Tab-separated table of N, CA and C in Angstrom:
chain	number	residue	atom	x	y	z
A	1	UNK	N	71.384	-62.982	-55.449
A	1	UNK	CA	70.304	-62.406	-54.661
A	1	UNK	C	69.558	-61.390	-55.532
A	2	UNK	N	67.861	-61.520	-55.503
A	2	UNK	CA	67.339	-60.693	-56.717
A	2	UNK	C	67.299	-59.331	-55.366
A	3	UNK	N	66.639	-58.375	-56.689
A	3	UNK	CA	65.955	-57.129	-55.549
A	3	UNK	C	64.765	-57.244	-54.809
A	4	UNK	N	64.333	-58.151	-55.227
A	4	UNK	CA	62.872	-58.404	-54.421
A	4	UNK	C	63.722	-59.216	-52.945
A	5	UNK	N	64.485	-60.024	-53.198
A	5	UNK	CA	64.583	-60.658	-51.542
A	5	UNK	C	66.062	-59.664	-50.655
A	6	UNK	N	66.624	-58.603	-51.610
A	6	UNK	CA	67.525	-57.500	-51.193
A	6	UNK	C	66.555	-56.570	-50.539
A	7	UNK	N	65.353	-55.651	-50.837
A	7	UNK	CA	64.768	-55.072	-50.975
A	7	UNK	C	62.674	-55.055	-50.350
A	8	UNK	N	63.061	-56.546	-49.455
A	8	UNK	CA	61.843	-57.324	-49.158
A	8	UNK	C	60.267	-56.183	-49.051
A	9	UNK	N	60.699	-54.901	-48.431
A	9	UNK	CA	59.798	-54.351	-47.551
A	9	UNK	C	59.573	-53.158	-48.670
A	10	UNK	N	60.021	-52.975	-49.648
A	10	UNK	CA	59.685	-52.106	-50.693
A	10	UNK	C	59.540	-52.371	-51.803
A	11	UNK	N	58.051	-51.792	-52.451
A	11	UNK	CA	57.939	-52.417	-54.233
A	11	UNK	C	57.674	-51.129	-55.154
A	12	UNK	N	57.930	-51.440	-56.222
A	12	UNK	CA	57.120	-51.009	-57.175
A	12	UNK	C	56.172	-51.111	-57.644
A	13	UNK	N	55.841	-52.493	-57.485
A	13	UNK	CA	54.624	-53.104	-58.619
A	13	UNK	C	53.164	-53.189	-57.535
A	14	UNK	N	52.229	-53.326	-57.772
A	14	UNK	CA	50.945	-53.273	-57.163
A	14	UNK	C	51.163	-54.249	-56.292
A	15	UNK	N	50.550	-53.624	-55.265
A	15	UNK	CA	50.482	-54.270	-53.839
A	15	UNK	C	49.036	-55.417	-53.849
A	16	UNK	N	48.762	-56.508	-53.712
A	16	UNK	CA	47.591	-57.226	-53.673
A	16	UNK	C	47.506	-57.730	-52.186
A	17	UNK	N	46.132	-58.124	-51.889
A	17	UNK	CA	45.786	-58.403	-50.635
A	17	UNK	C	46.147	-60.217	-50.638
A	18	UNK	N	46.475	-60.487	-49.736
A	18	UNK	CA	46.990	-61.589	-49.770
A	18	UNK	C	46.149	-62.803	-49.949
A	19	UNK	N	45.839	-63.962	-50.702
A	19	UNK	CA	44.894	-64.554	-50.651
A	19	UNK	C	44.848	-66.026	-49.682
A	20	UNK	N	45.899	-66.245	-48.953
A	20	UNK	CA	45.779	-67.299	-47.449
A	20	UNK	C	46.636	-66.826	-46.540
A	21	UNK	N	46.456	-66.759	-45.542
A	21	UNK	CA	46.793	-66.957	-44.221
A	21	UNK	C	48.148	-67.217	-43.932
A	22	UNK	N	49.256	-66.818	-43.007
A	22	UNK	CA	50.088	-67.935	-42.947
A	22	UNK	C	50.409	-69.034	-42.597
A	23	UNK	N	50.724	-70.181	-42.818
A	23	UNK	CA	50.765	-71.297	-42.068
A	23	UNK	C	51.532	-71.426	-40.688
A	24	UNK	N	50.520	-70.841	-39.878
A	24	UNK	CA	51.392	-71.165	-38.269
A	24	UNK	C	50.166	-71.836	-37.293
A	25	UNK	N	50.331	-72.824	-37.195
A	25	UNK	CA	49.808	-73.383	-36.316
A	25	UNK	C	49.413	-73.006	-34.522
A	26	UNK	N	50.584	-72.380	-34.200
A	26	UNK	CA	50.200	-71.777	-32.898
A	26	UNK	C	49.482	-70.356	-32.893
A	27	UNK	N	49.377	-69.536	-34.138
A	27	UNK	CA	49.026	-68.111	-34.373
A	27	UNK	C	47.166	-68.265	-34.799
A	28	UNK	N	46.787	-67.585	-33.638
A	28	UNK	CA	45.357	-67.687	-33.131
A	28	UNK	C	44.423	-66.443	-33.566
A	29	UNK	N	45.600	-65.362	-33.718
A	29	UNK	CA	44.991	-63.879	-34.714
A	29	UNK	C	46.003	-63.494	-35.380
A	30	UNK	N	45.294	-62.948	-36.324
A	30	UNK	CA	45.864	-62.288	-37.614
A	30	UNK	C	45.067	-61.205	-38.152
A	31	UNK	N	46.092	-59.867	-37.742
A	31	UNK	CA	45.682	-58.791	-38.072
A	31	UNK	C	46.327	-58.161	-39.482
A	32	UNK	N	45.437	-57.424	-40.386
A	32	UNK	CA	46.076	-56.887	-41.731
A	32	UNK	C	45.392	-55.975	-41.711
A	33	UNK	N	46.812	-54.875	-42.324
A	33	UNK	CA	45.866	-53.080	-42.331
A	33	UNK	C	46.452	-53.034	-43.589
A	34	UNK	N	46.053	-52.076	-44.514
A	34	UNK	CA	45.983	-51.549	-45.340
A	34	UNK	C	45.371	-50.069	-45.789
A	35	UNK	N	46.893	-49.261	-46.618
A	35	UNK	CA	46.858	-47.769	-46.495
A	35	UNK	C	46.456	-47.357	-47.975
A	36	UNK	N	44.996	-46.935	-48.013
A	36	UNK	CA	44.601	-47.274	-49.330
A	36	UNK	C	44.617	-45.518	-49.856
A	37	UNK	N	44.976	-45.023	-50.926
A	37	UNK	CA	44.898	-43.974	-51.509
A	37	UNK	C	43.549	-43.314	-51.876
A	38	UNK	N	43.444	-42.288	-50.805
A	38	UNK	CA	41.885	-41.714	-51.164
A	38	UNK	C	41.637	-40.537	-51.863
A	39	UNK	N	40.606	-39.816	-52.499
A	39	UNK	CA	40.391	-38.752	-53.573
A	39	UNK	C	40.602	-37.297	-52.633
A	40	UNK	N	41.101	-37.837	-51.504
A	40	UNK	CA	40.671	-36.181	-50.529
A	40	UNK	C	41.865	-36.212	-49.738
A	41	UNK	N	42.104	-35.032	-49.177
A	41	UNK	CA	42.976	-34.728	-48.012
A	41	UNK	C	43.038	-33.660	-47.836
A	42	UNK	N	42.913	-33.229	-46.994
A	42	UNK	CA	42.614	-31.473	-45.721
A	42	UNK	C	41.732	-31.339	-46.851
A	43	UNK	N	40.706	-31.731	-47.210
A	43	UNK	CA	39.988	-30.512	-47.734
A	43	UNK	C	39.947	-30.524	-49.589
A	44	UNK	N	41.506	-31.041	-50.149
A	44	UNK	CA	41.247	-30.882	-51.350
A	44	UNK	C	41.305	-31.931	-52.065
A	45	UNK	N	41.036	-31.976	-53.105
A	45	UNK	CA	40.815	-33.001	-54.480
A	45	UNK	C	41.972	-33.797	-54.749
A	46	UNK	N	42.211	-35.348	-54.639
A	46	UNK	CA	43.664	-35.747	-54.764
A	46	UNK	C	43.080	-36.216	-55.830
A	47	UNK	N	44.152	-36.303	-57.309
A	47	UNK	CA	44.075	-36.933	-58.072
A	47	UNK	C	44.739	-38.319	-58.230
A	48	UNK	N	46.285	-37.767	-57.920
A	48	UNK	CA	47.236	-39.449	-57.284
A	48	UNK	C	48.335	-39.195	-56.159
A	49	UNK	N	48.686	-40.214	-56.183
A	49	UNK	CA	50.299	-39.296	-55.472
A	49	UNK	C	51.217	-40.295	-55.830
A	50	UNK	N	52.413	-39.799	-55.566
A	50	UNK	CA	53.764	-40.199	-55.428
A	50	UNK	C	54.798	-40.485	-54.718
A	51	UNK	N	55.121	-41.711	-53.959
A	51	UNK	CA	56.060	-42.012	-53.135
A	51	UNK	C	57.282	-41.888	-53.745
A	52	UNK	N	58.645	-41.621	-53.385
A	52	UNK	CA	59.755	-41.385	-53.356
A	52	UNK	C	60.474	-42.233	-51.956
A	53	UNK	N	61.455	-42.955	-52.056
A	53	UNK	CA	62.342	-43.247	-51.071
A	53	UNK	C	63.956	-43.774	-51.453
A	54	UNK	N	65.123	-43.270	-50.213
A	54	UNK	CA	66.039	-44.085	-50.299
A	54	UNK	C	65.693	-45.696	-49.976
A	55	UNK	N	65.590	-46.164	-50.641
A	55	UNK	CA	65.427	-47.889	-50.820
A	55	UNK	C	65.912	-48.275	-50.155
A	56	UNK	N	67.293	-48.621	-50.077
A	56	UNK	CA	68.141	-49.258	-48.999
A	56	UNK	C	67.768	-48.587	-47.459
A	57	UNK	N	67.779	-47.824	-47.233
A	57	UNK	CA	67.423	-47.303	-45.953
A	57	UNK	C	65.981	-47.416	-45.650
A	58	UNK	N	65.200	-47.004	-46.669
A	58	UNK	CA	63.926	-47.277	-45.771
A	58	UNK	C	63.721	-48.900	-46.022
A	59	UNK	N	63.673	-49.807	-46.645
A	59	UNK	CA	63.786	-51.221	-45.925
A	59	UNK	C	64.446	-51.375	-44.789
A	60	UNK	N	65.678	-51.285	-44.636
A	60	UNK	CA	66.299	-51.569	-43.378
A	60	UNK	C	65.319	-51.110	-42.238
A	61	UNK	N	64.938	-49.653	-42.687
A	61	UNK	CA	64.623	-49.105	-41.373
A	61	UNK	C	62.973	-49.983	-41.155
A	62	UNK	N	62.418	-50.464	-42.162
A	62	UNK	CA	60.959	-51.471	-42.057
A	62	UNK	C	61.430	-52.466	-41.318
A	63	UNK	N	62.626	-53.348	-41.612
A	63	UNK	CA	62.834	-54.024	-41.151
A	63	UNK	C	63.271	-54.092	-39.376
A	64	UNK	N	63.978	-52.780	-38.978
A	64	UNK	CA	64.096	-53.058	-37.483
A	64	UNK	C	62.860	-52.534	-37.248
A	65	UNK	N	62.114	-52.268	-37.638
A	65	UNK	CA	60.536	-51.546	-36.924
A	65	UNK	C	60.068	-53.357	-36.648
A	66	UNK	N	59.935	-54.356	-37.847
A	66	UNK	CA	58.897	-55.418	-37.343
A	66	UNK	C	59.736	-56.300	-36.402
A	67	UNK	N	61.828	-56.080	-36.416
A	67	UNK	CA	61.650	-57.185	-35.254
A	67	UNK	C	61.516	-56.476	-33.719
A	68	UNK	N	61.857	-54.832	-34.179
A	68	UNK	CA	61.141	-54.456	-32.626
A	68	UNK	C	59.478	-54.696	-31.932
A	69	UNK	N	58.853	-54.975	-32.513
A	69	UNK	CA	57.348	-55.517	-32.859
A	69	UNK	C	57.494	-57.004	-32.695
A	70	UNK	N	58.460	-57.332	-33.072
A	70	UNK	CA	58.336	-59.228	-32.621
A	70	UNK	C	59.134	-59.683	-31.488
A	71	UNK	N	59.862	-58.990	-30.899
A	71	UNK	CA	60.422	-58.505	-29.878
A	71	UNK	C	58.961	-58.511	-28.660
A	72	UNK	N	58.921	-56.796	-29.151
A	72	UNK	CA	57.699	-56.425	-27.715
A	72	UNK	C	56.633	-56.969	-27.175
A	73	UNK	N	56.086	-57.972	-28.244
A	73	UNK	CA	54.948	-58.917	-28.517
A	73	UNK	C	55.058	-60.235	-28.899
A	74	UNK	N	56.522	-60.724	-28.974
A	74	UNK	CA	56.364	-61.903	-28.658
A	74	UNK	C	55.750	-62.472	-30.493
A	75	UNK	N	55.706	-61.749	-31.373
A	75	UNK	CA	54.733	-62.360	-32.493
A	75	UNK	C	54.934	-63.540	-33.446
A	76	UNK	N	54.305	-64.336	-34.002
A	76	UNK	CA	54.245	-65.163	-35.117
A	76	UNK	C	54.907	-64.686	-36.432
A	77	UNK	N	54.080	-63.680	-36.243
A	77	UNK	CA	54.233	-63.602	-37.794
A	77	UNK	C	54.662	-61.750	-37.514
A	78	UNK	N	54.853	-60.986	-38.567
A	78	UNK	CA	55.191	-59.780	-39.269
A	78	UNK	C	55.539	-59.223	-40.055
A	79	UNK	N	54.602	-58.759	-41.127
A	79	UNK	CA	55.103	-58.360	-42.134
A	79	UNK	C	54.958	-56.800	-42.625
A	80	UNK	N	55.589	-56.050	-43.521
A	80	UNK	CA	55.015	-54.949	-43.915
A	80	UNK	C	55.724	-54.254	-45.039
A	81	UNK	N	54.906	-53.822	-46.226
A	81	UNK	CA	55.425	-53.641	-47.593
A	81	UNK	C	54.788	-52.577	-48.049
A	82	UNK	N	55.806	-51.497	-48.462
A	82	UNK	CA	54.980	-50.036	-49.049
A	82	UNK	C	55.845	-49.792	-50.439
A	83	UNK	N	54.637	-49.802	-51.336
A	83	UNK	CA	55.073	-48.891	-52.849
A	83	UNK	C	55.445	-48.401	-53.097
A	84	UNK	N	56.361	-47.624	-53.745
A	84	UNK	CA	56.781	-46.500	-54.448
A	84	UNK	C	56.267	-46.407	-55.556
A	85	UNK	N	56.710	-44.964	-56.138
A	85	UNK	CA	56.200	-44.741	-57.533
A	85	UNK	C	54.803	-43.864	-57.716
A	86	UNK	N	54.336	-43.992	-58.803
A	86	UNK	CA	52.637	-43.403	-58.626
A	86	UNK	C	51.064	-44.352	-58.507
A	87	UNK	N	50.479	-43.950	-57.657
A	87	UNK	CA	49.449	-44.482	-57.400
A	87	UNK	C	48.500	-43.236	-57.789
A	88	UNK	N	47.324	-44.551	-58.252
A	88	UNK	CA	46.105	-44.016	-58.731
A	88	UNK	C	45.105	-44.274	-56.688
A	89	UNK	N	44.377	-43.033	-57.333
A	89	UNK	CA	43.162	-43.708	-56.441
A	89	UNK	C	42.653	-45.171	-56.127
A	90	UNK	N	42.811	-45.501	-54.459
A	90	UNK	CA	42.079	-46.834	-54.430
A	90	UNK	C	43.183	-47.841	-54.415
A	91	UNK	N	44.433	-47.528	-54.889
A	91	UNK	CA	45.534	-48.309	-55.188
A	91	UNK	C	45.814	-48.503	-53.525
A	92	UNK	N	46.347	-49.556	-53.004
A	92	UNK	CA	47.220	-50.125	-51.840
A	92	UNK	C	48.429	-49.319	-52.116
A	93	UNK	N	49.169	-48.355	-50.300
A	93	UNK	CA	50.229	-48.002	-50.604
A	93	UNK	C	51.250	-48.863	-50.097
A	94	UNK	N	50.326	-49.307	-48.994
A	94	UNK	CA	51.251	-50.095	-47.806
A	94	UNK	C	50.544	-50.987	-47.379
A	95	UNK	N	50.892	-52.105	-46.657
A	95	UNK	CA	50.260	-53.213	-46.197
A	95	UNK	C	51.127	-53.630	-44.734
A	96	UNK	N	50.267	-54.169	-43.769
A	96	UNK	CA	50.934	-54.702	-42.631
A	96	UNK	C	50.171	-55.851	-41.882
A	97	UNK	N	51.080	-57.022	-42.008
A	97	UNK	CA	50.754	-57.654	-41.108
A	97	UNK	C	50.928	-58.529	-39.935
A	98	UNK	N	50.693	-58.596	-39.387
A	98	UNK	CA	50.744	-59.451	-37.857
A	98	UNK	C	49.780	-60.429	-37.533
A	99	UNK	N	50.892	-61.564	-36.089
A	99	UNK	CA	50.475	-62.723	-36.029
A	99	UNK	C	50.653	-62.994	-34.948
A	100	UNK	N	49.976	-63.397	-34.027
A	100	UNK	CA	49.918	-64.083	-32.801
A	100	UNK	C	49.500	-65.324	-31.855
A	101	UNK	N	49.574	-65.523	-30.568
A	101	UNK	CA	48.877	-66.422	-29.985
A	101	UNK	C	47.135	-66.043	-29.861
A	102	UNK	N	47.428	-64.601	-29.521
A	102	UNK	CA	46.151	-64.224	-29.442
A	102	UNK	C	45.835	-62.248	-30.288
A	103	UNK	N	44.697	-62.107	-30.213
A	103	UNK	CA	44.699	-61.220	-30.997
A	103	UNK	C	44.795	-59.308	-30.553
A	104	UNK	N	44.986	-59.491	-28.942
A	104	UNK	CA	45.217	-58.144	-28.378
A	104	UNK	C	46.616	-57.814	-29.049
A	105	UNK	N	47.740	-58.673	-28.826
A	105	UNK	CA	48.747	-58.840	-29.589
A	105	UNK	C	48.920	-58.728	-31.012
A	106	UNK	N	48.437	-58.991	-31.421
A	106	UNK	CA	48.323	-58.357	-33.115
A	106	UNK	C	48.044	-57.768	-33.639
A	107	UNK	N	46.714	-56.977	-32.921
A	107	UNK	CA	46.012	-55.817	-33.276
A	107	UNK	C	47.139	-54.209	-32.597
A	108	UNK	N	47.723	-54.717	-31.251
A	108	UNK	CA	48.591	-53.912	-31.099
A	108	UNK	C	49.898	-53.734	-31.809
A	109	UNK	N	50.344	-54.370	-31.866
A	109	UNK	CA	51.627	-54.824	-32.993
A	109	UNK	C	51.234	-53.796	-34.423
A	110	UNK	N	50.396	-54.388	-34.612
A	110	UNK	CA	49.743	-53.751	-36.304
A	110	UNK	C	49.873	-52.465	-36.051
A	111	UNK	N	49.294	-51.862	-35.649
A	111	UNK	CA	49.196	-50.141	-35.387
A	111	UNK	C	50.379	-50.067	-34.892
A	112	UNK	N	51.056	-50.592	-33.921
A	112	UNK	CA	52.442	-49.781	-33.522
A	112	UNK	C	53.374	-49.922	-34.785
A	113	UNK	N	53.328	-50.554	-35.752
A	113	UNK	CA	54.504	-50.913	-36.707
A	113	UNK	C	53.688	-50.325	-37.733
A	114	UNK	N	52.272	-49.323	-38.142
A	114	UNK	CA	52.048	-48.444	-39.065
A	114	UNK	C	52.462	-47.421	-38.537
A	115	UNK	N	52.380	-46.779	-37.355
A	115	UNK	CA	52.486	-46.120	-37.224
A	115	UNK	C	54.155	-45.572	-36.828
A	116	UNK	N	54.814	-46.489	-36.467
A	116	UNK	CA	56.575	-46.083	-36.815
A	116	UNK	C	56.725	-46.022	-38.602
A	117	UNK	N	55.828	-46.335	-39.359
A	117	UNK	CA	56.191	-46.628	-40.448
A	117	UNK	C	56.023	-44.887	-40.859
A	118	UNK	N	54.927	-44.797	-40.522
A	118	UNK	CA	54.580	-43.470	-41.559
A	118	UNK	C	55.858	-42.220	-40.560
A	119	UNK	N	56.455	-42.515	-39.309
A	119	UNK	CA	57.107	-41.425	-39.233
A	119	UNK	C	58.539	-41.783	-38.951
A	120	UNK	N	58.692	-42.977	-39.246
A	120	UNK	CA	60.521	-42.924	-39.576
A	120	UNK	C	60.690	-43.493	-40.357
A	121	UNK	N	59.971	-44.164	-41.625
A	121	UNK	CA	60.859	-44.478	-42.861
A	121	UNK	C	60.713	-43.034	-43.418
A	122	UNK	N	62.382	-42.963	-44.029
A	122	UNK	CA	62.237	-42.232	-45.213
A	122	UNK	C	61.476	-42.454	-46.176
A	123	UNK	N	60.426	-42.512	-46.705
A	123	UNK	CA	59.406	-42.330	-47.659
A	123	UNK	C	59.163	-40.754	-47.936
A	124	UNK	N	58.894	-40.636	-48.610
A	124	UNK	CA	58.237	-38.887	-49.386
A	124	UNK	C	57.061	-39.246	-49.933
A	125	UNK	N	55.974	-38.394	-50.059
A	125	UNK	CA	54.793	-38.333	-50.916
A	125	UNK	C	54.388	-37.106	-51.224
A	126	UNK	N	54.184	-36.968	-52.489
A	126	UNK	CA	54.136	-36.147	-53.103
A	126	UNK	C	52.081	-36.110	-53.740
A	127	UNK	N	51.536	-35.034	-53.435
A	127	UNK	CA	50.063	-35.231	-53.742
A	127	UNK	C	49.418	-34.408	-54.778
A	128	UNK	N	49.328	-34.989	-55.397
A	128	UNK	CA	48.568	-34.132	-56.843
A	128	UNK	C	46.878	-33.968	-56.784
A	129	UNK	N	46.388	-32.595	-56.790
A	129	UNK	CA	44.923	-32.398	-56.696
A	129	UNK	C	44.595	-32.185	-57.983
A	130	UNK	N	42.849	-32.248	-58.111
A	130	UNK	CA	42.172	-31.805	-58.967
A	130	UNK	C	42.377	-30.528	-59.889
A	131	UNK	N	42.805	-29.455	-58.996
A	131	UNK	CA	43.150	-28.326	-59.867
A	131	UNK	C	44.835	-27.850	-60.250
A	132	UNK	N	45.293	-29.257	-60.914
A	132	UNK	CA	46.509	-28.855	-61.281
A	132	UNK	C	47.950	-28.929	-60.115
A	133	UNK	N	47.742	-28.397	-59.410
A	133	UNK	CA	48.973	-28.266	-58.592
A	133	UNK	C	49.436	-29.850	-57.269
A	134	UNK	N	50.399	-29.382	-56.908
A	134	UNK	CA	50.944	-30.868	-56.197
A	134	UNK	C	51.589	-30.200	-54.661
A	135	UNK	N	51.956	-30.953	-53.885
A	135	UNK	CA	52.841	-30.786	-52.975
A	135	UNK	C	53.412	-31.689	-52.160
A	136	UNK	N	54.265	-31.426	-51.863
A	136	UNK	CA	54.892	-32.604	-50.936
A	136	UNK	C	54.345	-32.795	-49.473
A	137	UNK	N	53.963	-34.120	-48.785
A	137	UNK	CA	53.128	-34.209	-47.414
A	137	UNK	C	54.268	-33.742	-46.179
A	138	UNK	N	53.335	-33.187	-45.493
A	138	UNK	CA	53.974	-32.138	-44.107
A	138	UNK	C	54.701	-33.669	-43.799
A	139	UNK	N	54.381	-34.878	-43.946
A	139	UNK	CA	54.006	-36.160	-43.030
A	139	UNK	C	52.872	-36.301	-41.845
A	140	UNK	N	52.528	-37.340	-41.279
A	140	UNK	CA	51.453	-37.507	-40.733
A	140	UNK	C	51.614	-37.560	-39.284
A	141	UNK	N	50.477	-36.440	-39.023
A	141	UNK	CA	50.496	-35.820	-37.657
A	141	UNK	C	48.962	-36.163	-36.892
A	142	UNK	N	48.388	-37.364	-37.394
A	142	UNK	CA	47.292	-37.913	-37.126
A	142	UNK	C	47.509	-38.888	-36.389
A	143	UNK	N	46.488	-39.211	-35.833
A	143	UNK	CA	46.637	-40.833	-34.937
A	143	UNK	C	48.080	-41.524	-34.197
A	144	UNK	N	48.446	-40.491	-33.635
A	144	UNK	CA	50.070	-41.397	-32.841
A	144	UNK	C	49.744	-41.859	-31.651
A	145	UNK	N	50.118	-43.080	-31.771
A	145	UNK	CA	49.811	-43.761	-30.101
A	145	UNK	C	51.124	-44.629	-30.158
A	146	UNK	N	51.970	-44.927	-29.105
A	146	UNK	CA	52.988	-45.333	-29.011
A	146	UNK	C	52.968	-45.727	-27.606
């Protein structure tokens, strides 16, 4: 067993947008979000940042987030994969996606399984600004709907 199929829901290497669909015949929407690294936050200058995680645990814990999500919704499809390491600006940190009969279902799914993501995997990020200094994120206290 490599680390990529030990390890499904966490990478190192650059995240790319997927270039087809999955093959499911009954799945009628397909929703994909993507958590892209921007030059700003509260206010100041990001230059990059840095994810940190226990590996083994935060996969696992990705993993009961999408079958509680395929569970509540019934879904096709579910997927979701976040980076570690350092990212430049613009870089993909995380990716999620979902699949359904129809697309109220997928679009809900999607957001409920980013948003368990950013506040119960162990992940860390660490943010480096323009003028030198860094800090570690409070975590994200934006957008919770559950």
């Amino acid at each position: 067993m490599s680390v990529l199929e030990t390890f499904a829901h966490i990478t190192f290497e650059s995240i790319l947008l997927p270039s087809k669909l999955p093959d499911i015949p009954e799945m009628g929407g397909y929703v994909f979000f993507s958590g892209i690294v921007r030059n700003v936050n509260e206010g100041k200058k990001v230059t990059h940042l840095e994810y940190e995680a226990y590996v083994p645990m935060a996969n696992d814990t990705i993993r009961k987030i999408l079958l509680d999500a395929k569970e509540k919704w019934d879904l096709l499809h579910a997927d979701c994969i976040h980076r570690l390491g350092k990212l430049n600006i613009s870089e993909i940190a995380v990716i999620v996606e979902t699949g359904s009969m129809h697309r109220a279902e997928a679009y809900a799914a999607n957001r409920y399984i980013i948003d368990r993501v950013k506040h119960e995997v162990p992940i860390w990020k660490r943010e480096f600004y323009l003028d030198g200094s860094s800090e570690w994120s409070q975590g994200c206290s934006h957008e919770t709907q559950h």
